[in-house]
Each structure stands twice: as C-alpha cells, then as structure tokens.
Short mmCIF file of N, CA and C in Angstrom, two decimals:
data_model
loop_
_atom_site.label_atom_id
_atom_site.label_comp_id
_atom_site.label_asym_id
_atom_site.label_seq_id
_atom_site.Cartn_x
_atom_site.Cartn_y
_atom_site.Cartn_z
N MET A 16 154.68 202.59 -11.12
CA MET A 16 154.34 202.60 -9.71
C MET A 16 155.21 201.60 -8.96
N ARG A 17 155.66 201.98 -7.80
CA ARG A 17 156.53 201.16 -6.97
C ARG A 17 155.78 200.00 -6.34
N GLN A 18 156.35 198.80 -6.42
CA GLN A 18 155.81 197.64 -5.72
C GLN A 18 156.50 197.54 -4.37
N THR A 19 155.88 196.82 -3.46
CA THR A 19 156.52 196.62 -2.16
C THR A 19 156.55 195.15 -1.79
N ASN A 20 156.74 194.28 -2.76
CA ASN A 20 156.85 192.85 -2.51
C ASN A 20 158.21 192.56 -1.89
N THR A 21 158.22 192.20 -0.63
CA THR A 21 159.49 191.92 0.03
C THR A 21 159.61 190.44 0.40
N ARG A 22 158.79 189.59 -0.16
CA ARG A 22 158.84 188.17 0.16
C ARG A 22 159.65 187.42 -0.89
N PHE A 23 160.88 187.82 -1.06
CA PHE A 23 161.76 187.12 -2.00
C PHE A 23 162.38 185.94 -1.26
N ASP A 24 162.06 184.74 -1.71
CA ASP A 24 162.52 183.53 -1.03
C ASP A 24 163.94 183.17 -1.41
N ILE A 25 164.56 182.33 -0.59
CA ILE A 25 165.88 181.80 -0.91
C ILE A 25 165.77 181.09 -2.26
N GLY A 26 166.72 181.36 -3.12
CA GLY A 26 166.70 180.82 -4.46
C GLY A 26 166.20 181.80 -5.51
N HIS A 27 165.57 182.91 -5.07
CA HIS A 27 165.10 183.92 -6.02
C HIS A 27 166.30 184.45 -6.81
N GLN A 28 166.15 184.56 -8.12
CA GLN A 28 167.25 185.01 -8.98
C GLN A 28 167.00 186.42 -9.51
N VAL A 29 168.08 187.16 -9.58
CA VAL A 29 168.05 188.52 -10.11
C VAL A 29 169.07 188.56 -11.25
N SER A 30 168.70 189.16 -12.37
CA SER A 30 169.66 189.31 -13.46
C SER A 30 169.75 190.78 -13.83
N GLY A 31 170.91 191.14 -14.34
CA GLY A 31 171.16 192.53 -14.68
C GLY A 31 171.37 192.75 -16.16
N THR A 32 171.58 193.98 -16.49
CA THR A 32 171.80 194.40 -17.87
C THR A 32 173.21 194.05 -18.31
N PRO A 33 173.37 193.35 -19.43
CA PRO A 33 174.72 193.09 -19.94
C PRO A 33 175.45 194.39 -20.26
N PHE A 34 176.77 194.36 -20.14
CA PHE A 34 177.60 195.53 -20.41
C PHE A 34 178.76 195.11 -21.29
N SER A 35 179.01 195.87 -22.35
CA SER A 35 180.11 195.60 -23.28
C SER A 35 181.07 196.78 -23.26
N PRO A 36 182.18 196.65 -22.52
CA PRO A 36 183.13 197.76 -22.47
C PRO A 36 183.82 197.97 -23.82
N THR A 37 184.09 199.22 -24.10
CA THR A 37 184.85 199.59 -25.29
C THR A 37 186.09 200.33 -24.83
N ARG A 38 187.02 200.56 -25.74
CA ARG A 38 188.19 201.37 -25.40
C ARG A 38 187.75 202.75 -24.89
N GLU A 39 186.72 203.29 -25.53
CA GLU A 39 186.23 204.61 -25.15
C GLU A 39 185.61 204.59 -23.74
N SER A 40 184.79 203.57 -23.44
CA SER A 40 184.17 203.53 -22.10
C SER A 40 185.23 203.31 -21.02
N ILE A 41 186.27 202.55 -21.34
CA ILE A 41 187.37 202.35 -20.38
C ILE A 41 188.11 203.66 -20.16
N ARG A 42 188.38 204.39 -21.23
CA ARG A 42 189.04 205.70 -21.11
C ARG A 42 188.18 206.65 -20.29
N GLN A 43 186.88 206.66 -20.56
CA GLN A 43 185.98 207.53 -19.81
C GLN A 43 185.97 207.19 -18.32
N PHE A 44 186.05 205.89 -18.00
CA PHE A 44 186.09 205.49 -16.59
C PHE A 44 187.40 205.96 -15.97
N CYS A 45 188.50 205.91 -16.73
CA CYS A 45 189.78 206.44 -16.24
C CYS A 45 189.63 207.91 -15.86
N GLU A 46 189.00 208.67 -16.73
CA GLU A 46 188.83 210.10 -16.48
C GLU A 46 187.90 210.35 -15.29
N ALA A 47 186.81 209.60 -15.21
CA ALA A 47 185.85 209.82 -14.12
C ALA A 47 186.43 209.42 -12.76
N SER A 48 187.26 208.38 -12.75
CA SER A 48 187.82 207.88 -11.48
C SER A 48 189.19 208.47 -11.16
N LEU A 49 189.76 209.20 -12.13
CA LEU A 49 191.12 209.74 -12.01
C LEU A 49 192.16 208.63 -11.82
N ASP A 50 191.85 207.45 -12.38
CA ASP A 50 192.76 206.30 -12.32
C ASP A 50 193.33 206.09 -13.72
N PHE A 51 194.54 206.60 -13.93
CA PHE A 51 195.16 206.54 -15.25
C PHE A 51 196.24 205.46 -15.32
N ASN A 52 196.02 204.37 -14.61
CA ASN A 52 196.93 203.24 -14.62
C ASN A 52 197.08 202.75 -16.07
N PRO A 53 198.31 202.48 -16.51
CA PRO A 53 198.50 202.02 -17.89
C PRO A 53 197.81 200.69 -18.20
N LEU A 54 197.41 199.94 -17.17
CA LEU A 54 196.65 198.71 -17.39
C LEU A 54 195.39 198.98 -18.22
N HIS A 55 194.88 200.20 -18.10
CA HIS A 55 193.61 200.54 -18.73
C HIS A 55 193.75 201.39 -19.98
N LEU A 56 194.98 201.83 -20.29
CA LEU A 56 195.15 202.80 -21.38
C LEU A 56 196.23 202.47 -22.40
N ASP A 57 197.23 201.68 -22.03
CA ASP A 57 198.44 201.56 -22.83
C ASP A 57 198.65 200.12 -23.32
N ASP A 58 198.32 199.89 -24.61
CA ASP A 58 198.47 198.54 -25.17
C ASP A 58 199.92 198.07 -25.17
N GLU A 59 200.84 198.98 -25.44
CA GLU A 59 202.27 198.60 -25.45
C GLU A 59 202.70 198.12 -24.06
N TYR A 60 202.33 198.85 -23.06
CA TYR A 60 202.64 198.47 -21.67
C TYR A 60 202.03 197.10 -21.35
N MET A 61 200.83 196.83 -21.86
CA MET A 61 200.13 195.59 -21.55
C MET A 61 200.68 194.38 -22.30
N GLN A 62 201.63 194.60 -23.20
CA GLN A 62 202.29 193.47 -23.87
C GLN A 62 203.31 192.79 -22.95
N ARG A 63 203.66 193.44 -21.86
CA ARG A 63 204.62 192.89 -20.90
C ARG A 63 204.02 191.74 -20.12
N ASP A 64 204.91 191.00 -19.48
CA ASP A 64 204.49 189.97 -18.53
C ASP A 64 204.51 190.58 -17.14
N PHE A 65 203.52 190.24 -16.35
CA PHE A 65 203.43 190.70 -14.96
C PHE A 65 203.51 189.45 -14.08
N GLY A 66 204.74 188.99 -13.85
CA GLY A 66 204.90 187.72 -13.14
C GLY A 66 204.40 186.61 -14.03
N LYS A 67 203.44 185.84 -13.53
CA LYS A 67 202.84 184.75 -14.32
C LYS A 67 201.67 185.22 -15.17
N THR A 68 201.35 186.51 -15.09
CA THR A 68 200.18 187.04 -15.78
C THR A 68 200.60 187.81 -17.03
N HIS A 69 199.88 187.56 -18.10
CA HIS A 69 200.07 188.31 -19.35
C HIS A 69 198.68 188.66 -19.87
N PHE A 70 198.34 189.94 -19.88
CA PHE A 70 197.02 190.38 -20.31
C PHE A 70 196.92 190.53 -21.82
N GLY A 71 197.98 190.99 -22.47
CA GLY A 71 197.98 191.14 -23.92
C GLY A 71 197.40 192.45 -24.43
N SER A 72 196.46 193.01 -23.72
CA SER A 72 195.88 194.30 -24.11
C SER A 72 195.24 194.94 -22.88
N ILE A 73 194.74 196.16 -23.06
CA ILE A 73 194.17 196.87 -21.93
C ILE A 73 192.99 196.11 -21.33
N ILE A 74 192.72 196.38 -20.05
CA ILE A 74 191.62 195.73 -19.35
C ILE A 74 190.74 196.80 -18.68
N MET A 75 189.50 196.42 -18.48
CA MET A 75 188.53 197.29 -17.82
C MET A 75 188.86 197.38 -16.33
N HIS A 76 188.55 198.50 -15.71
CA HIS A 76 188.69 198.67 -14.27
C HIS A 76 187.82 197.65 -13.53
N GLY A 77 188.34 197.07 -12.47
CA GLY A 77 187.54 196.20 -11.63
C GLY A 77 186.34 196.93 -11.04
N MET A 78 186.53 198.19 -10.72
CA MET A 78 185.42 198.96 -10.15
C MET A 78 184.29 199.16 -11.15
N ASN A 79 184.56 199.01 -12.43
CA ASN A 79 183.49 199.07 -13.42
C ASN A 79 182.59 197.85 -13.27
N ASN A 80 183.19 196.67 -12.95
CA ASN A 80 182.40 195.47 -12.59
C ASN A 80 181.49 195.78 -11.41
N PHE A 81 182.06 196.44 -10.42
CA PHE A 81 181.32 196.81 -9.22
C PHE A 81 180.09 197.65 -9.60
N GLY A 82 180.28 198.57 -10.52
CA GLY A 82 179.18 199.41 -10.98
C GLY A 82 178.11 198.63 -11.71
N VAL A 83 178.51 197.65 -12.51
CA VAL A 83 177.55 196.80 -13.23
C VAL A 83 176.71 196.01 -12.23
N ILE A 84 177.36 195.49 -11.19
CA ILE A 84 176.65 194.75 -10.15
C ILE A 84 175.70 195.68 -9.38
N THR A 85 176.21 196.84 -9.00
CA THR A 85 175.39 197.79 -8.25
C THR A 85 174.16 198.21 -9.05
N LYS A 86 174.31 198.43 -10.35
CA LYS A 86 173.16 198.79 -11.19
C LYS A 86 172.12 197.67 -11.17
N MET A 87 172.56 196.42 -11.27
CA MET A 87 171.63 195.30 -11.23
C MET A 87 170.85 195.31 -9.91
N LEU A 88 171.58 195.48 -8.80
CA LEU A 88 170.93 195.44 -7.49
C LEU A 88 169.96 196.61 -7.31
N THR A 89 170.41 197.81 -7.63
CA THR A 89 169.52 198.96 -7.40
C THR A 89 168.33 198.96 -8.36
N ASP A 90 168.51 198.51 -9.60
CA ASP A 90 167.36 198.41 -10.51
C ASP A 90 166.29 197.49 -9.91
N TRP A 91 166.71 196.38 -9.33
CA TRP A 91 165.79 195.42 -8.71
C TRP A 91 165.23 195.97 -7.41
N LEU A 92 166.11 196.47 -6.55
CA LEU A 92 165.69 196.90 -5.21
C LEU A 92 164.74 198.09 -5.23
N TYR A 93 165.08 199.13 -5.96
CA TYR A 93 164.28 200.35 -5.94
C TYR A 93 162.85 200.09 -6.40
N ALA A 94 162.67 199.18 -7.34
CA ALA A 94 161.32 198.85 -7.82
C ALA A 94 160.47 198.19 -6.74
N HIS A 95 161.13 197.64 -5.72
CA HIS A 95 160.42 196.92 -4.66
C HIS A 95 160.58 197.59 -3.30
N GLY A 96 161.10 198.80 -3.26
CA GLY A 96 161.25 199.52 -2.01
C GLY A 96 162.46 199.13 -1.18
N GLY A 97 163.42 198.45 -1.80
CA GLY A 97 164.60 197.98 -1.07
C GLY A 97 165.79 198.92 -1.17
N ILE A 98 166.79 198.63 -0.32
CA ILE A 98 168.00 199.45 -0.23
C ILE A 98 169.21 198.52 -0.23
N GLN A 99 170.23 198.85 -1.01
CA GLN A 99 171.48 198.10 -0.96
C GLN A 99 172.25 198.54 0.27
N ARG A 100 172.69 197.57 1.07
CA ARG A 100 173.40 197.90 2.30
C ARG A 100 174.88 197.55 2.25
N ARG A 101 175.25 196.50 1.51
CA ARG A 101 176.66 196.09 1.47
C ARG A 101 176.91 195.31 0.19
N LEU A 102 178.11 195.45 -0.34
CA LEU A 102 178.52 194.67 -1.50
C LEU A 102 180.01 194.43 -1.40
N GLU A 103 180.39 193.17 -1.42
CA GLU A 103 181.81 192.78 -1.45
C GLU A 103 182.03 191.99 -2.73
N THR A 104 183.13 192.29 -3.42
CA THR A 104 183.39 191.60 -4.68
C THR A 104 184.85 191.17 -4.77
N ARG A 105 185.06 190.22 -5.63
CA ARG A 105 186.42 189.74 -5.92
C ARG A 105 186.52 189.50 -7.42
N TRP A 106 187.55 190.08 -8.02
CA TRP A 106 187.75 189.96 -9.46
C TRP A 106 188.45 188.64 -9.73
N LYS A 107 187.94 187.87 -10.70
CA LYS A 107 188.49 186.56 -11.03
C LYS A 107 189.26 186.56 -12.36
N LEU A 108 188.74 187.26 -13.35
CA LEU A 108 189.36 187.32 -14.67
C LEU A 108 189.26 188.75 -15.21
N PRO A 109 190.23 189.16 -16.03
CA PRO A 109 190.14 190.50 -16.62
C PRO A 109 189.03 190.58 -17.66
N VAL A 110 188.50 191.78 -17.82
CA VAL A 110 187.50 192.07 -18.84
C VAL A 110 188.15 193.04 -19.81
N LYS A 111 188.03 192.73 -21.10
CA LYS A 111 188.69 193.52 -22.14
C LYS A 111 187.66 194.14 -23.08
N PRO A 112 188.07 195.16 -23.82
CA PRO A 112 187.18 195.70 -24.84
C PRO A 112 186.71 194.57 -25.77
N GLY A 113 185.44 194.56 -26.08
CA GLY A 113 184.87 193.51 -26.92
C GLY A 113 184.19 192.41 -26.12
N ASP A 114 184.50 192.29 -24.82
CA ASP A 114 183.79 191.33 -23.98
C ASP A 114 182.39 191.87 -23.68
N THR A 115 181.50 190.98 -23.33
CA THR A 115 180.20 191.35 -22.81
C THR A 115 180.03 190.63 -21.48
N ILE A 116 179.80 191.40 -20.43
CA ILE A 116 179.64 190.81 -19.11
C ILE A 116 178.19 190.96 -18.65
N SER A 117 177.72 189.95 -17.92
CA SER A 117 176.34 189.94 -17.44
C SER A 117 176.33 189.58 -15.97
N PRO A 118 175.74 190.45 -15.13
CA PRO A 118 175.65 190.17 -13.70
C PRO A 118 174.38 189.37 -13.37
N ALA A 119 174.48 188.56 -12.33
CA ALA A 119 173.33 187.81 -11.82
C ALA A 119 173.54 187.58 -10.33
N ALA A 120 172.45 187.38 -9.63
CA ALA A 120 172.53 187.13 -8.19
C ALA A 120 171.43 186.16 -7.80
N VAL A 121 171.65 185.47 -6.69
CA VAL A 121 170.63 184.57 -6.14
C VAL A 121 170.54 184.82 -4.64
N VAL A 122 169.31 184.87 -4.13
CA VAL A 122 169.09 185.06 -2.70
C VAL A 122 169.52 183.78 -1.98
N THR A 123 170.42 183.93 -1.00
CA THR A 123 170.94 182.78 -0.25
C THR A 123 170.56 182.81 1.22
N GLY A 124 170.04 183.93 1.70
CA GLY A 124 169.66 184.02 3.10
C GLY A 124 168.62 185.10 3.30
N SER A 125 167.84 184.94 4.36
CA SER A 125 166.78 185.89 4.66
C SER A 125 166.59 185.96 6.17
N LYS A 126 166.39 187.19 6.66
CA LYS A 126 166.16 187.35 8.10
C LYS A 126 165.26 188.57 8.32
N ASP A 127 164.21 188.35 9.08
CA ASP A 127 163.35 189.47 9.47
C ASP A 127 163.93 190.10 10.72
N SER A 128 163.88 191.43 10.76
CA SER A 128 164.36 192.16 11.94
C SER A 128 163.28 193.16 12.35
N ALA A 129 163.55 193.88 13.40
CA ALA A 129 162.60 194.89 13.87
C ALA A 129 162.41 196.01 12.84
N THR A 130 163.43 196.23 12.00
CA THR A 130 163.35 197.34 11.05
C THR A 130 162.95 196.92 9.64
N GLY A 131 163.01 195.63 9.33
CA GLY A 131 162.66 195.19 7.99
C GLY A 131 163.13 193.79 7.71
N ARG A 132 163.17 193.46 6.44
CA ARG A 132 163.62 192.14 6.01
C ARG A 132 164.97 192.29 5.32
N TRP A 133 165.94 191.50 5.76
CA TRP A 133 167.30 191.53 5.21
C TRP A 133 167.52 190.27 4.39
N LEU A 134 168.16 190.44 3.24
CA LEU A 134 168.51 189.32 2.37
C LEU A 134 170.00 189.35 2.08
N THR A 135 170.60 188.18 1.97
CA THR A 135 171.95 188.08 1.43
C THR A 135 171.84 187.44 0.05
N LEU A 136 172.71 187.86 -0.84
CA LEU A 136 172.71 187.35 -2.20
C LEU A 136 174.14 187.01 -2.61
N ASP A 137 174.29 185.89 -3.29
CA ASP A 137 175.56 185.58 -3.95
C ASP A 137 175.50 186.19 -5.34
N VAL A 138 176.57 186.85 -5.72
CA VAL A 138 176.63 187.58 -6.99
C VAL A 138 177.71 186.94 -7.88
N ARG A 139 177.41 186.85 -9.17
CA ARG A 139 178.38 186.38 -10.17
C ARG A 139 178.25 187.24 -11.42
N VAL A 140 179.40 187.54 -12.00
CA VAL A 140 179.42 188.22 -13.30
C VAL A 140 180.14 187.28 -14.26
N ARG A 141 179.49 187.01 -15.38
CA ARG A 141 180.06 186.11 -16.39
C ARG A 141 180.28 186.87 -17.69
N ASN A 142 181.30 186.43 -18.43
CA ASN A 142 181.52 187.01 -19.75
C ASN A 142 180.75 186.21 -20.80
N GLN A 143 180.90 186.59 -22.05
CA GLN A 143 180.16 185.96 -23.14
C GLN A 143 180.54 184.50 -23.34
N ARG A 144 181.65 184.06 -22.78
CA ARG A 144 182.06 182.65 -22.87
C ARG A 144 181.57 181.84 -21.67
N GLY A 145 180.85 182.50 -20.76
CA GLY A 145 180.35 181.82 -19.57
C GLY A 145 181.35 181.75 -18.43
N GLU A 146 182.51 182.39 -18.62
CA GLU A 146 183.53 182.40 -17.58
C GLU A 146 183.16 183.40 -16.49
N VAL A 147 183.39 183.03 -15.24
CA VAL A 147 183.12 183.92 -14.12
C VAL A 147 184.25 184.94 -14.03
N VAL A 148 183.90 186.23 -14.16
CA VAL A 148 184.91 187.28 -14.10
C VAL A 148 184.91 188.00 -12.75
N ALA A 149 183.81 187.88 -11.99
CA ALA A 149 183.73 188.49 -10.66
C ALA A 149 182.72 187.73 -9.82
N VAL A 150 182.97 187.66 -8.53
CA VAL A 150 182.05 187.04 -7.58
C VAL A 150 181.90 187.99 -6.40
N GLY A 151 180.85 187.79 -5.65
CA GLY A 151 180.68 188.63 -4.47
C GLY A 151 179.47 188.23 -3.66
N GLN A 152 179.26 189.02 -2.64
CA GLN A 152 178.09 188.84 -1.78
C GLN A 152 177.50 190.21 -1.49
N ALA A 153 176.19 190.29 -1.54
CA ALA A 153 175.49 191.54 -1.26
C ALA A 153 174.54 191.32 -0.08
N MET A 154 174.29 192.41 0.63
CA MET A 154 173.27 192.41 1.66
C MET A 154 172.33 193.57 1.36
N VAL A 155 171.04 193.28 1.38
CA VAL A 155 170.03 194.29 1.07
C VAL A 155 168.96 194.29 2.15
N GLU A 156 168.24 195.41 2.22
CA GLU A 156 167.18 195.53 3.22
C GLU A 156 165.91 196.04 2.56
N PHE A 157 164.80 195.46 2.99
CA PHE A 157 163.48 195.96 2.63
C PHE A 157 162.87 196.50 3.92
N PRO A 158 163.00 197.84 4.14
CA PRO A 158 162.50 198.42 5.39
C PRO A 158 160.99 198.27 5.52
N ARG A 159 160.55 198.19 6.75
CA ARG A 159 159.11 198.17 7.01
C ARG A 159 158.55 199.55 6.69
N PRO A 160 157.39 199.60 6.05
CA PRO A 160 156.81 200.91 5.68
C PRO A 160 156.63 201.84 6.86
N GLU A 161 156.33 201.32 8.02
CA GLU A 161 156.10 202.17 9.19
C GLU A 161 157.38 202.78 9.74
N ASP A 162 158.56 202.40 9.20
CA ASP A 162 159.81 202.96 9.68
C ASP A 162 160.02 204.41 9.24
N GLY A 163 159.14 204.90 8.39
CA GLY A 163 159.20 206.30 8.01
C GLY A 163 160.31 206.64 7.03
N LEU A 164 160.88 205.64 6.36
CA LEU A 164 161.94 205.94 5.40
C LEU A 164 161.37 206.53 4.12
N GLY A 165 160.10 206.30 3.86
CA GLY A 165 159.47 206.91 2.70
C GLY A 165 159.97 206.32 1.40
N THR A 166 159.70 207.02 0.33
CA THR A 166 160.13 206.57 -0.97
C THR A 166 161.60 206.90 -1.19
N ARG A 167 162.16 206.35 -2.23
CA ARG A 167 163.57 206.61 -2.54
C ARG A 167 163.80 208.11 -2.73
N GLU A 168 162.85 208.79 -3.34
CA GLU A 168 162.99 210.22 -3.58
C GLU A 168 163.02 211.00 -2.28
N GLN A 169 162.37 210.49 -1.24
CA GLN A 169 162.30 211.19 0.04
C GLN A 169 163.51 210.90 0.92
N ARG A 170 164.27 209.84 0.62
CA ARG A 170 165.42 209.48 1.45
C ARG A 170 166.58 210.37 1.18
#
C-alpha cells in the first residue's frame, strides 16, 4: 500500500540498490542506447592514452550511473506519492566491470508551494572503495492529493 508521508526534513537520507556492472551489462547498455563507442567495448582501444587520462580497460556508460540514481529516487518517491522532476549529474571517476557502485542522496532543501512540497537532494554515487564516481542534484515533488494527479498508475 502506498504511503503519503511528505514530511521529509532536511538531512533525510535516501540510499539505493548497489549495482555491479559486468562486461555483458555494459554491452547490453551499448545495444539499448545505440552507443557503440569503443570506450565501452574495445579493451585494445582502451589501452591508449587519452591526453592525461589512461583508463586501461572498458568503462561503463555515464548514463548507466544516471539510471542507477534514477532507480534510487523513483523507488523512494513512488512509495510516498512523489515525482522526480529534475536530475543533474556529473561524472567524477570511471566505473569498470567488477566495480560495485552505490547511490545515496540527502535532502538539502524544502519548499511548500500551492501544488505540493518540493525537495532538493544532493546525490552521490560511490564505488566499493568509497570513491565518489558521480555527483548531482535532484529536485522532487510531493503533489497535494487534491491536485487530482492520482496514483502513479493513473498519471
């Protein structure tokens, strides 16, 4: 059953499901996104130097990080009647097969409006070594029930 608790205070923390990319999941993302950049498929190509950067092996798509963050937000929001309105991200470190990344967010701002309650969240994705691989900011809304938006299934 859906809850409608929209009183998430500043400092409230949200955590997401860890994700461990594999060569196969990276290849599948290439196919789904039609992005066949050799960064994601060709180990020989990735042995090169790219200016001051040397990856050494294939890397996961940055947009896959975006998906991991979005899953965290929507898993949390939908259970409480909320909607994701905006997400901006910045990639900090590459993610490779064998890494495990975990998204987390903290509420940093809150504002009531005529249509509902809006929250801003700072987002971080860390790898298994605790290194930050992506950062961002999200904006979410918890609409007022009388706004007629109904359940997620009705939207």
